[in-house]
Every structure is written in C-alpha cells, then in structure tokens.
PDB file of C-alpha atoms in Angstrom:
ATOM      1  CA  UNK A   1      -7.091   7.100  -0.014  1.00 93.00           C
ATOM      2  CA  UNK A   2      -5.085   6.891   3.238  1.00 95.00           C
ATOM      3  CA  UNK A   3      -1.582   6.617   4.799  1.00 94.00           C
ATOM      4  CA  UNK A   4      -2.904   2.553   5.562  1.00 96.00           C
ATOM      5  CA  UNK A   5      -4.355   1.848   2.024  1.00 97.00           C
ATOM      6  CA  UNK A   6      -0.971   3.032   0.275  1.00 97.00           C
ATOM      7  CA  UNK A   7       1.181   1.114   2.624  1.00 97.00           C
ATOM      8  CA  UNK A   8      -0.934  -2.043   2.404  1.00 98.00           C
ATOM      9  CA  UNK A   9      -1.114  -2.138  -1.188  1.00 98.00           C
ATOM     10  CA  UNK A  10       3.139  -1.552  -0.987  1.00 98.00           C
ATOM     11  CA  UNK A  11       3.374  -4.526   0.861  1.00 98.00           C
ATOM     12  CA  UNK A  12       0.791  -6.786  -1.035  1.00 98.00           C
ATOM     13  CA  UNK A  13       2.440  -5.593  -4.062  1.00 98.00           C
ATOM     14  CA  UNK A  14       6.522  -6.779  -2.709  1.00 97.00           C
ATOM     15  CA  UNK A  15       4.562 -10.361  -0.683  1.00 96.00           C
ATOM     16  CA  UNK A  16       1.883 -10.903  -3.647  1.00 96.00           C
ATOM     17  CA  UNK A  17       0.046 -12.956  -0.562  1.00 96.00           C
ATOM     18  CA  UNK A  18      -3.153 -11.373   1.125  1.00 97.00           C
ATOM     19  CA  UNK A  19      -3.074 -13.649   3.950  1.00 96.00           C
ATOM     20  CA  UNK A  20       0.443 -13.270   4.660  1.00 97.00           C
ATOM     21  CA  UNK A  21       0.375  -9.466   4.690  1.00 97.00           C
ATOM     22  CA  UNK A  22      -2.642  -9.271   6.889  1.00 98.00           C
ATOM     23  CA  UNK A  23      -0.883 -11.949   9.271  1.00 97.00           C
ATOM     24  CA  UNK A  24       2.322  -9.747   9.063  1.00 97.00           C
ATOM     25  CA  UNK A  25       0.529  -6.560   9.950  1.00 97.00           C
ATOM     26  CA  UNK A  26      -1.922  -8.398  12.731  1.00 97.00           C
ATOM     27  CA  UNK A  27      -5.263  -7.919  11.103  1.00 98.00           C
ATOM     28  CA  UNK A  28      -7.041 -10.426   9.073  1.00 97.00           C
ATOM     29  CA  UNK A  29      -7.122 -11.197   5.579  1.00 97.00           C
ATOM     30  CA  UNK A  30     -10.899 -10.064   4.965  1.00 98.00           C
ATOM     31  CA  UNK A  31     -10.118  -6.796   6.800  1.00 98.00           C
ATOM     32  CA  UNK A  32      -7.100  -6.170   4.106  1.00 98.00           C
ATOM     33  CA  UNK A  33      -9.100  -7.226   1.605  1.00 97.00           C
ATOM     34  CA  UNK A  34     -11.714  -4.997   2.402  1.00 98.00           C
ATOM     35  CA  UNK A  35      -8.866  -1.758   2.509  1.00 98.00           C
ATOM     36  CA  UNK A  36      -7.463  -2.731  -0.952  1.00 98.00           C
ATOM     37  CA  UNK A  37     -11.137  -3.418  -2.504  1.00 97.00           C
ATOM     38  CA  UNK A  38     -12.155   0.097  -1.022  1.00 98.00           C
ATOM     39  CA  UNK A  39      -8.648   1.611  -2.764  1.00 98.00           C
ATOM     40  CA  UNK A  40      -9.762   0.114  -6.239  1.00 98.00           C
ATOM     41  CA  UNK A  41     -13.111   1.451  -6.026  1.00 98.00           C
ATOM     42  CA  UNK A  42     -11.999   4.911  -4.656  1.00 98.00           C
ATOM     43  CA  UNK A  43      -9.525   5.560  -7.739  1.00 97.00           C
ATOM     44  CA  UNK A  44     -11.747   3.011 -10.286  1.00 98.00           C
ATOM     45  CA  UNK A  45      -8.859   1.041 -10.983  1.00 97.00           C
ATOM     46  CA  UNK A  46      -7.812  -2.166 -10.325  1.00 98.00           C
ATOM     47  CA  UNK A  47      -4.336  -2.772  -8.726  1.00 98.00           C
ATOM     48  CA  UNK A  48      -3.805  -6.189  -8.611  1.00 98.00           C
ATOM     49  CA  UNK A  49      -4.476  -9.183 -10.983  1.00 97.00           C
ATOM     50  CA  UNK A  50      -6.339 -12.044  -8.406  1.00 94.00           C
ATOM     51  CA  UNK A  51      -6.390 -14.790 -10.977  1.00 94.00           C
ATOM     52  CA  UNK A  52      -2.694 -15.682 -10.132  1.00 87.00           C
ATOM     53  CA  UNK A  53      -0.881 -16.900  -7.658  1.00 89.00           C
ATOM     54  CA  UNK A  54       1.417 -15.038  -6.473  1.00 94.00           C
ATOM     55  CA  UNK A  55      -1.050 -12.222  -6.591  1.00 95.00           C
ATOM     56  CA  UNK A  56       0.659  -9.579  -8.846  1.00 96.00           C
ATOM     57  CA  UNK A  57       0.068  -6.065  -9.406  1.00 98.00           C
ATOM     58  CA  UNK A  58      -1.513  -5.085 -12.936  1.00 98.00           C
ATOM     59  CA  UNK A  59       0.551  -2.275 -15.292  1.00 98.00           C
ATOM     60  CA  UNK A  60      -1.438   0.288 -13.235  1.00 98.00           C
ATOM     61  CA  UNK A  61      -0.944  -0.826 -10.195  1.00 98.00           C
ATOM     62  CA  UNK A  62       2.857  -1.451 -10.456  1.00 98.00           C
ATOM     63  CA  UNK A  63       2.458   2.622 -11.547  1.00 98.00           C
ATOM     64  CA  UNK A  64       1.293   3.054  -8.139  1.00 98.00           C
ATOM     65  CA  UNK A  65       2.608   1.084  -6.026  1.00 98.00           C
ATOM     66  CA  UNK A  66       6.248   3.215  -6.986  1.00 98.00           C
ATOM     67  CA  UNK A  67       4.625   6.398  -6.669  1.00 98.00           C
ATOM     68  CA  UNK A  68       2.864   4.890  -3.364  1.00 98.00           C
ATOM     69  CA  UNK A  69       6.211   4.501  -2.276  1.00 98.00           C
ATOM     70  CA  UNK A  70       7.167   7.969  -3.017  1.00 97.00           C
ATOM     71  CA  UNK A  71       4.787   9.408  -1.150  1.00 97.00           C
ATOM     72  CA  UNK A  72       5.352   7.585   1.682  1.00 97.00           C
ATOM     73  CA  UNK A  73       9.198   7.921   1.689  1.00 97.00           C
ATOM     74  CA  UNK A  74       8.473  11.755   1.941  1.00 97.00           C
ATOM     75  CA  UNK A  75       5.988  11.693   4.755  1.00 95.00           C
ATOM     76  CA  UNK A  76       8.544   9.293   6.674  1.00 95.00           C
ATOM     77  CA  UNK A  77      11.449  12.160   5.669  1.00 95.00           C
ATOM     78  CA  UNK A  78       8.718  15.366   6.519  1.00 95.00           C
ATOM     79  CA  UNK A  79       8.125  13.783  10.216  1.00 94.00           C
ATOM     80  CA  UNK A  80      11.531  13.041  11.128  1.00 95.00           C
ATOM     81  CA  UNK A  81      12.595  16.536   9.751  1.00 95.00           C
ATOM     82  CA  UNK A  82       9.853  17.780  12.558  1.00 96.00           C
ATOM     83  CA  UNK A  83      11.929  16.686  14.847  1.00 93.00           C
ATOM     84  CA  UNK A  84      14.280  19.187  14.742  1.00 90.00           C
ATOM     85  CA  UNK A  85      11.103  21.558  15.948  1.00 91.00           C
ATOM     86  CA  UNK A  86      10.356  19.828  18.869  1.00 87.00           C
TER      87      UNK A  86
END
C-alpha cells in the first residue's frame, strides 16, 4: 500500500467514476484500475462495489477510505511542519 493507492481510492470513493478520476489525475482508466485492483488484493478486501453506477465504496471500504484520509491529512501536516527545519 502506497501514498498513490490511498489517495486514488479517496478520490474514487468522493467521484464514484473510474474514468473520471483517472482523466482528473492524467493517467488512464486501466492504469487506475490496475492501482485499486492491486490495493484489494494487497489487504484481501474489496473496497468498492462495481455492479453500480455510481461506483460506491462497500462497508469496508467506506472504513478506509476515512482512515485513508487520516493518514494522509497527517503526512500533508508532518511535511509542512518540516518546513520549519529547512
């Protein structure tokens, strides 16, 4: 699991769109695919329901997706407090 695969799956969660996430982040939509399939396998859970459209997240995935967030609040926070170090 990466910095990418946490933010990706943020945004797919808040859009519910594959294509228009990749298109909004400049890569294509097999290539986001690919990042959020490689996510689900990694933690051997799936993340997002694909039979609907809008694409949703399931109950675990909405679990992560908040504590995705989290994490990536506090990274933003931890660099910009490096700042001060500089």
């Amino acid at each position: 699991m990466n910095y990418r695969q946490l933010h990706y799956a943020v945004l797919l969660a808040k859009e519910g769109n594959f294509s228009q996430v990749a298109e909004s982040l400049g890569i294509t939509q097999p290539a986001l695919s690919k990042q959020i399939l490689s996510l689900e396998k990694e933690i051997g859970v799936a993340l997002f329901d694909r039979s609907r459209i809008p694409i949703v997240p399931t109950a675990a995935g909405e679990y992560f997706v908040r504590e995705a967030e989290e994490l990536l609040f506090r990274e933003d926070r931890l660099l910009r407090s490096m700042e001060q170090f500089k």
